[in-house]
Amino acid sequence: MNEEPIWTPSPARVSEAQITSFISAVEQDWGVACTSYSQLHTWSISESDKFWLSLWDFGEVVSETRGTIVLRDADKMPGAIFFPEARLNFAENLLRRRDDSPAIIFRGENGTERVLSFRELYGLVSQLRQAMIETGIHAGDRVAAILPNIPEAVACMLAAASIGAIWSSCSPDFGTGGIMDRFGQIEPKLLLGVDKYFYNGKEFDCRKKIAHVGKNLNSVSKIVILPFDPENALEVGLGLTEFIKPYRTEKIKFTRFPFNHPLYILFSSGTTGVPKCIVHGAGGTLLQHLKEHLLHTDTQRGDRIFYFTTLGWMMWNWLVSALAAEATLVLYDGGPFYPNGDVLFDFAEEVGITHFGTSAKFLDSAKKAQLNPSMKHKFTQLRTLLSTGSPLVPESFDYVYRAIKEDLCLSSISGGTDIVGCFAAGNPMGPVLRGELQAKCLGMNVAVLDPQGRALIDEKGELACLNPFPSMPIGFWNDPGDKKFNAAYFERFPGSGIMVTGQRSRVTGAWSSTVDQMRP
């Protein structure tokens, strides 16, 4: 591996980074010296309770109470419990900003555009919340969605979370069988669908698919169809406008729930059987995402953050949490290379995206197509490019700095549905090395292990985390005694307190590799 940085942040950029402010707070509160990311990471896992407490304060978590206990049974995994006395509401934390600045900027492949201000988003959530309550949705009920990446999907999720209902979603391009394999297990009470969507120049009518799914889910009491394009909506049964029409915007009375109150049900890929229903808690998801947005991605208030994703990928859940950092979400739904390969880069320049998130596959495709966005655009606002989904090869690092922007923090990140977050992510105060992930995530003792549980160097092994962290899943849905849950993550090394991920990785002495490359 080339040890010469391909990019290094300027002193001004480091001084202005959120992680620099966080380090100052840690030094002041705990009297520790952290002059490097490596020192901060070591402290974050050796003093885990202090780290997560500092993150709670730095992220200004809105809660009824935090309690005095940060981590109970820290030596158990599974079994460790974060903030057992805390009570909070996930949606309240994402709706803390309520001014007229844009909260969501959306564009569809067909040219549909919408902008929602923070005030308008709050108002729509208020109406949706009232409509859901009138429908009979209570805390713990499941709300299932078959939706594209539109603003109303964000509002519906927040409305469900405000009640304490559990959100689960699929992309509308999923087949009926795949949808039933997922939603059939969790018995949703409310089903949200879309009338149509667009991809690669084609329009796809979803009405029959939604009707079929609703008919075969006996638990569903109501189906609501959201329009992809409100100006040209297809005829449906109960549409969004009718669903919320009786309700005016009113102040939301957020109910605060325990830290581990279920928030999301995400699904495994289903490649080895019926997809596993992975349940994630509200508090753990919020803290993990605040950490990744504020410290690893350097999301600042007013930034415009974009990730090319669908509602069938956990990166949508991750993206939406940027609202808690008071940033603007930039959403796009459609083919990333239609009508040409410039569509997303043009969008980024036009709306001033500061954080551009995509997949390694997209960057590789852009490289093979010999796209050169820097010839057309300056990307003045763009500071960070995020890549995940698969390892980013060294040649794609070269491509980004040659064809997109020279002064850019390129963060190849690695995580997954299992933790609704990352094991390795960006380091805004550190260099980017060609072909390497920048850093192991704070608060997480990540390692690659052999079959006996020993750390490996220069050999492939099992990617694992050796200490508890808040966004560990709280279990699988309908899994008595957590048998499937424990078998999936903790029985590889019984009694060791190690969570395995099922991902095969290889690291070198510098925590770099061509599979999952990480640097401490």
XYZ file of C-alpha atoms in Angstrom:
520
model
C 0.000 0.000 0.000
C 1.138 3.545 -0.751
C 1.652 5.339 2.568
C 1.705 8.813 0.984
C -1.638 10.601 1.514
C -3.649 11.251 -1.611
C -5.379 14.091 0.269
C -4.784 15.898 3.575
C -7.192 18.348 5.223
C -6.011 21.916 5.602
C -5.331 23.265 9.120
C -8.374 25.517 8.764
C -10.589 22.578 7.833
C -9.351 20.557 10.816
C -9.907 23.442 13.222
C -13.472 23.932 11.984
C -14.407 20.244 12.086
C -17.002 18.972 14.542
C -14.594 16.295 15.749
C -12.116 18.988 16.794
C -14.785 20.663 18.922
C -15.683 17.273 20.366
C -12.073 16.602 21.338
C -11.927 19.966 23.115
C -15.064 19.061 25.064
C -13.624 15.661 26.005
C -10.351 17.192 27.166
C -12.193 19.762 29.272
C -14.741 17.353 30.762
C -12.501 14.364 31.443
C -8.981 15.796 31.596
C -7.646 13.524 28.855
C -5.211 14.510 26.128
C -6.302 13.557 22.607
C -3.910 15.002 20.055
C -4.772 12.474 17.351
C -7.665 10.401 16.112
C -5.850 7.280 17.278
C -5.728 8.598 20.850
C -9.386 9.566 20.715
C -10.346 6.117 19.418
C -8.350 4.350 22.132
C -10.026 6.473 24.809
C -13.469 5.936 23.264
C -13.263 2.171 23.743
C -11.308 2.102 27.024
C -13.687 4.645 28.601
C -16.793 3.688 26.678
C -19.283 5.089 29.176
C -17.562 8.476 29.189
C -17.393 8.556 25.399
C -21.096 7.899 24.863
C -22.008 10.328 27.627
C -19.904 13.016 25.944
C -21.507 12.215 22.593
C -24.991 12.529 24.124
C -24.110 16.030 25.353
C -22.276 17.058 22.184
C -25.193 15.904 20.020
C -27.611 17.769 22.311
C -29.960 14.810 22.541
C -33.489 15.914 23.392
C -34.913 13.755 26.165
C -37.184 13.669 29.169
C -34.335 12.251 31.175
C -30.919 10.784 30.498
C -30.534 9.077 33.852
C -27.341 8.530 35.813
C -26.342 5.166 34.313
C -24.645 5.205 30.907
C -23.849 1.519 30.500
C -25.123 -1.398 32.559
C -23.506 -4.861 32.327
C -20.698 -3.549 30.129
C -18.967 -6.931 30.259
C -21.878 -8.683 28.533
C -22.475 -8.889 24.803
C -25.273 -9.494 24.269
C -26.720 -8.146 27.479
C -25.080 -4.729 27.859
C -27.667 -1.962 28.162
C -27.003 1.688 27.323
C -28.816 4.489 29.161
C -31.322 2.196 30.913
C -33.049 5.143 32.634
C -33.282 7.422 29.581
C -36.535 8.391 27.879
C -36.617 10.096 24.490
C -38.453 10.336 21.194
C -36.500 9.749 17.986
C -38.729 11.963 15.840
C -38.476 14.854 18.289
C -34.717 14.825 17.870
C -34.980 14.963 14.080
C -37.601 17.707 14.154
C -35.726 20.068 16.455
C -35.257 22.691 13.723
C -38.474 24.396 12.616
C -37.568 27.438 10.514
C -38.192 28.212 6.854
C -34.857 26.899 5.563
C -35.095 23.818 3.324
C -35.241 20.548 5.233
C -35.656 18.394 2.109
C -34.790 19.074 -1.520
C -36.153 16.418 -3.864
C -35.854 15.664 -7.537
C -37.259 12.718 -9.456
C -35.969 11.296 -12.697
C -39.083 12.552 -14.496
C -38.329 16.139 -13.495
C -40.626 16.259 -10.466
C -39.224 18.627 -7.834
C -40.306 19.495 -4.309
C -38.790 21.462 -1.444
C -40.021 21.177 2.141
C -38.889 23.658 4.775
C -38.230 22.505 8.319
C -41.472 24.229 9.314
C -43.417 22.492 6.525
C -41.904 19.116 7.389
C -42.964 19.529 11.013
C -46.471 20.484 9.887
C -46.802 17.470 7.591
C -45.574 15.139 10.344
C -48.139 16.672 12.691
C -50.973 15.948 10.253
C -49.741 12.436 9.482
C -49.374 11.666 13.169
C -52.990 12.662 13.838
C -54.208 10.611 10.890
C -52.240 7.557 12.034
C -53.590 7.837 15.580
C -57.145 8.096 14.225
C -56.419 4.965 12.172
C -55.606 3.143 15.387
C -51.812 3.198 15.317
C -50.268 2.890 18.779
C -46.776 2.489 20.170
C -45.348 -0.846 19.047
C -47.598 -1.208 15.995
C -45.832 -1.684 12.666
C -46.127 0.774 9.796
C -44.900 -0.714 6.518
C -44.001 1.307 3.442
C -43.428 0.461 -0.217
C -42.138 3.840 -1.290
C -39.542 5.568 -3.460
C -37.127 8.104 -2.005
C -39.602 10.988 -1.798
C -40.018 13.667 0.921
C -43.322 12.238 2.108
C -41.581 8.964 3.009
C -39.408 10.859 5.499
C -42.471 12.563 6.974
C -44.369 9.265 7.301
C -41.448 7.628 9.105
C -41.184 10.547 11.529
C -44.929 10.478 12.170
C -44.766 6.769 12.991
C -41.741 7.292 15.242
C -43.447 10.172 17.038
C -46.172 7.733 18.126
C -43.690 5.004 19.022
C -44.754 2.814 16.105
C -42.140 0.689 14.337
C -41.203 1.630 10.766
C -40.248 -0.849 8.069
C -39.821 -0.145 4.362
C -39.110 -1.641 0.962
C -38.362 -0.053 -2.381
C -41.208 -0.244 -4.944
C -38.973 -2.169 -7.338
C -39.115 -5.171 -4.983
C -41.125 -8.094 -6.308
C -44.363 -9.049 -4.609
C -42.788 -12.215 -3.200
C -39.877 -10.325 -1.684
C -42.215 -7.810 -0.084
C -44.423 -10.537 1.392
C -41.379 -12.413 2.698
C -40.553 -9.299 4.699
C -43.827 -7.669 5.715
C -45.626 -10.973 6.137
C -43.448 -11.668 9.177
C -44.076 -8.390 11.006
C -47.872 -7.988 10.564
C -48.150 -4.257 9.863
C -51.346 -2.424 10.727
C -50.853 0.410 8.204
C -49.509 -0.008 4.661
C -48.143 2.972 2.729
C -47.594 2.642 -1.006
C -46.879 4.790 -4.059
C -48.891 5.150 -7.247
C -45.860 4.959 -9.564
C -42.140 5.562 -9.901
C -39.656 6.181 -12.693
C -36.408 4.417 -13.542
C -34.216 4.621 -16.641
C -36.841 6.453 -18.650
C -39.711 4.090 -17.834
C -42.791 4.646 -15.701
C -43.828 1.798 -13.403
C -47.421 1.630 -12.165
C -47.454 0.213 -8.608
C -51.196 0.160 -7.911
C -51.769 -3.550 -8.579
C -48.689 -4.529 -6.569
C -49.773 -2.456 -3.554
C -53.331 -3.808 -3.742
C -52.057 -7.398 -3.908
C -49.764 -6.938 -0.905
C -52.492 -5.238 1.116
C -54.986 -7.969 0.311
C -52.601 -10.682 1.468
C -51.558 -8.970 4.694
C -54.454 -9.755 6.994
C -53.085 -7.439 9.667
C -53.442 -4.302 7.509
C -56.409 -2.118 8.463
C -55.740 0.695 5.998
C -53.776 1.328 2.800
C -52.687 4.861 1.916
C -51.254 5.650 -1.519
C -48.760 8.495 -1.817
C -48.302 10.255 -5.171
C -44.835 10.254 -6.729
C -45.810 13.412 -8.600
C -48.689 15.276 -6.919
C -49.310 17.266 -10.113
C -49.833 14.100 -12.161
C -51.004 11.522 -9.643
C -52.605 8.285 -10.795
C -56.118 7.498 -9.602
C -56.022 5.547 -6.347
C -58.196 4.564 -3.399
C -57.236 6.483 -0.267
C -54.618 9.040 -1.252
C -52.332 11.060 1.000
C -54.345 14.268 0.600
C -57.547 12.579 1.753
C -55.730 10.805 4.591
C -54.507 14.018 6.218
C -57.206 16.458 5.035
C -59.237 16.451 8.287
C -56.234 17.521 10.351
C -54.569 20.879 10.801
C -51.010 21.408 11.911
C -50.778 21.415 15.673
C -47.969 21.245 18.181
C -46.779 17.662 18.487
C -46.896 16.233 21.979
C -44.005 13.804 21.763
C -44.219 10.764 24.016
C -40.789 9.833 25.354
C -40.004 6.119 25.339
C -37.204 4.006 26.848
C -33.837 4.177 25.088
C -34.268 0.755 23.449
C -37.864 1.263 22.330
C -38.114 -0.336 18.858
C -37.779 2.149 16.002
C -36.974 0.214 12.815
C -37.288 -3.293 11.474
C -34.670 -3.823 8.769
C -34.224 -7.015 6.790
C -31.267 -9.175 5.895
C -30.763 -9.897 2.206
C -32.600 -13.215 2.308
C -29.945 -14.971 0.233
C -29.853 -17.924 2.657
C -33.575 -18.146 3.395
C -36.417 -15.904 4.484
C -35.026 -12.453 5.393
C -34.258 -11.947 9.076
C -36.267 -9.155 10.737
C -33.649 -7.075 12.543
C -35.068 -4.755 15.221
C -33.213 -1.536 16.021
C -33.859 0.717 18.999
C -34.535 4.446 18.848
C -31.835 5.617 21.249
C -29.065 3.450 19.843
C -29.874 4.424 16.269
C -29.948 8.111 17.197
C -26.608 8.041 19.034
C -24.848 5.971 16.377
C -26.051 8.262 13.611
C -25.230 11.436 15.528
C -21.717 10.085 15.997
C -21.309 9.245 12.330
C -22.848 12.450 11.011
C -21.204 14.868 13.429
C -17.803 13.290 14.067
C -17.061 10.984 11.129
C -18.786 12.890 8.324
C -18.481 16.414 9.754
C -22.094 17.296 9.067
C -22.656 20.919 10.074
C -25.889 22.846 10.554
C -27.084 23.958 7.131
C -25.053 21.409 5.151
C -26.769 19.664 2.261
C -26.264 15.929 2.466
C -27.102 13.488 -0.316
C -26.954 9.720 -0.550
C -28.078 7.787 -3.610
C -30.237 5.172 -1.934
C -33.650 3.546 -1.817
C -35.934 2.747 1.105
C -34.778 -0.861 0.832
C -31.243 0.012 2.004
C -30.192 1.070 5.499
C -28.390 4.086 4.042
C -31.827 5.712 3.726
C -32.327 5.386 7.489
C -28.810 6.742 7.974
C -29.365 9.673 5.631
C -32.610 10.768 7.288
C -30.840 11.087 10.648
C -28.870 14.045 9.269
C -31.961 16.057 10.254
C -30.788 15.648 13.854
C -27.660 17.594 12.849
C -29.993 20.267 11.417
C -28.743 19.597 7.889
C -30.770 19.575 4.678
C -31.579 16.219 3.071
C -31.110 16.075 -0.695
C -33.158 13.228 -2.198
C -33.111 11.782 -5.702
C -35.200 8.944 -7.073
C -34.523 7.385 -10.453
C -31.716 5.917 -12.515
C -28.295 7.330 -11.625
C -27.201 7.308 -15.291
C -30.417 8.489 -16.950
C -30.629 10.333 -19.257
C -26.833 10.425 -18.966
C -24.052 9.941 -16.443
C -23.992 13.608 -15.447
C -27.457 13.656 -13.859
C -26.354 13.298 -10.215
C -23.281 15.493 -10.621
C -25.412 18.212 -12.241
C -27.862 17.951 -9.336
C -25.006 18.234 -6.834
C -23.717 21.419 -8.425
C -27.145 22.966 -8.865
C -28.323 22.602 -5.254
C -24.926 22.956 -3.560
C -24.509 19.487 -2.093
C -21.805 19.434 0.612
C -21.756 15.659 1.162
C -22.209 13.360 -1.844
C -22.914 9.741 -0.934
C -22.891 6.893 -3.406
C -21.676 3.346 -3.989
C -18.320 2.024 -5.121
C -20.170 0.510 -8.074
C -21.402 3.950 -9.175
C -17.900 5.428 -9.034
C -16.480 2.461 -10.928
C -19.182 2.854 -13.597
C -18.486 6.582 -13.888
C -14.784 5.822 -14.257
C -15.417 3.221 -16.979
C -17.679 5.692 -18.799
C -14.819 8.211 -18.635
C -17.040 10.836 -17.070
C -15.199 13.992 -16.063
C -17.593 16.116 -13.976
C -14.835 18.577 -13.014
C -14.775 19.800 -16.610
C -18.322 21.146 -16.189
C -18.546 21.902 -12.484
C -16.443 23.459 -9.740
C -18.364 21.749 -6.891
C -17.600 24.748 -4.688
C -19.731 23.515 -1.782
C -18.734 19.847 -1.964
C -16.448 18.860 0.952
C -16.975 15.134 1.385
C -17.618 12.161 -0.872
C -18.869 8.969 0.792
C -18.722 5.512 -0.764
C -20.030 2.188 0.504
C -21.798 -0.974 -0.650
C -18.528 -2.678 -1.600
C -14.818 -1.880 -1.256
C -13.590 1.142 -3.192
C -10.611 0.008 -5.278
C -7.441 2.157 -5.403
C -8.068 3.154 -9.029
C -11.413 4.677 -8.024
C -9.627 6.844 -5.445
C -7.488 8.134 -8.318
C -10.584 8.741 -10.417
C -12.348 10.794 -7.736
C -9.411 13.164 -7.255
C -8.700 13.384 -10.977
C -12.218 13.748 -12.381
C -14.446 15.069 -9.588
C -12.525 17.318 -7.191
C -8.976 17.549 -5.853
C -9.798 19.104 -2.476
C -12.199 16.531 -1.106
C -12.403 14.167 1.858
C -13.058 10.788 0.228
C -14.458 8.506 2.915
C -14.898 4.878 1.961
C -17.095 3.494 4.734
C -18.112 0.003 5.845
C -21.008 -1.137 7.992
C -24.376 -2.654 7.381
C -27.973 -3.456 8.139
C -26.973 -5.429 11.240
C -25.976 -2.257 13.097
C -27.811 0.350 10.958
C -24.471 2.129 10.848
C -20.743 1.767 10.280
C -17.799 -0.178 11.664
C -15.339 1.959 9.713
C -15.918 5.492 8.470
C -14.377 8.872 7.744
C -11.942 10.924 9.792
C -12.289 14.632 8.912
C -9.062 15.498 10.746
C -6.967 12.814 9.041
C -5.496 12.079 5.615
C -6.947 9.908 2.870
C -4.691 7.098 1.696
C -5.202 5.513 -1.680
C -7.210 2.301 -1.370
C -7.860 2.605 2.372
C -10.729 3.323 4.684
C -9.783 6.168 6.983
C -10.690 4.929 10.444
C -12.344 2.444 12.739
C -15.457 4.042 14.187
C -15.241 5.716 17.564
C -16.516 3.711 20.493
C -16.122 0.437 18.586
C -13.276 -2.043 19.056
C -13.275 -3.504 15.556
C -11.071 -6.448 14.618
C -10.703 -9.277 12.109
C -10.578 -12.701 13.765
C -9.564 -16.245 12.914
C -11.810 -19.241 13.781
C -10.342 -19.274 17.305
C -11.130 -15.596 17.917
C -7.570 -14.340 17.531
C -6.852 -11.049 15.764
C -5.473 -11.454 12.257
C -3.053 -9.390 10.201
C -2.617 -9.930 6.445
C -5.138 -12.786 6.431
C -8.849 -12.959 5.730
C -11.106 -13.486 8.709
C -14.371 -12.591 10.403
C -15.107 -8.877 10.858
C -16.148 -8.430 14.477
C -16.675 -5.882 17.220
C -15.224 -6.755 20.609
C -17.179 -4.345 22.797
C -20.812 -3.250 23.230
C -22.126 -0.216 21.346
C -25.596 1.392 21.348
C -26.766 0.437 17.849
C -26.375 -3.283 18.272
C -29.752 -4.729 17.232
C -32.096 -5.301 20.136
C -33.170 -8.606 18.634
C -35.010 -10.283 15.775
C -38.769 -9.928 15.406
C -40.724 -12.900 16.752
C -37.647 -14.760 17.996
C -38.502 -16.426 21.339
C -35.502 -16.601 23.636
C -33.390 -14.711 21.054
C -32.264 -18.055 19.637
C -31.881 -16.906 16.019
C -30.425 -13.597 17.134
C -27.698 -15.172 19.250
C -26.933 -17.750 16.584
C -26.484 -15.023 13.972
C -24.079 -12.795 15.905
C -22.751 -14.281 19.135
C -22.404 -18.081 18.965
C -19.313 -18.073 16.777
C -17.244 -17.366 19.887
C -19.526 -18.422 22.799
C -19.169 -16.436 26.025
C -16.534 -14.160 24.545
C -18.581 -10.968 24.271
C -17.775 -10.705 20.552
C -20.271 -9.697 17.883
C -19.496 -11.145 14.445
C -20.944 -9.663 11.288
C -20.727 -12.381 8.670
C -18.410 -10.175 6.610
C -15.060 -11.566 5.455
C -12.227 -9.043 5.687
C -8.461 -8.769 5.611
C -6.244 -6.156 7.250
C -2.570 -5.284 7.222
C -0.459 -3.915 10.030
C -1.661 -0.445 9.086
C -5.298 -1.569 9.237
C -5.554 -1.414 5.477
C -6.616 -3.994 2.931
C -8.117 -4.562 -0.477
C -11.246 -6.064 1.055
C -12.289 -3.835 3.957
C -9.556 -1.285 4.489
C -9.369 0.460 7.852
C -6.887 2.639 9.672
C -6.917 3.172 13.475
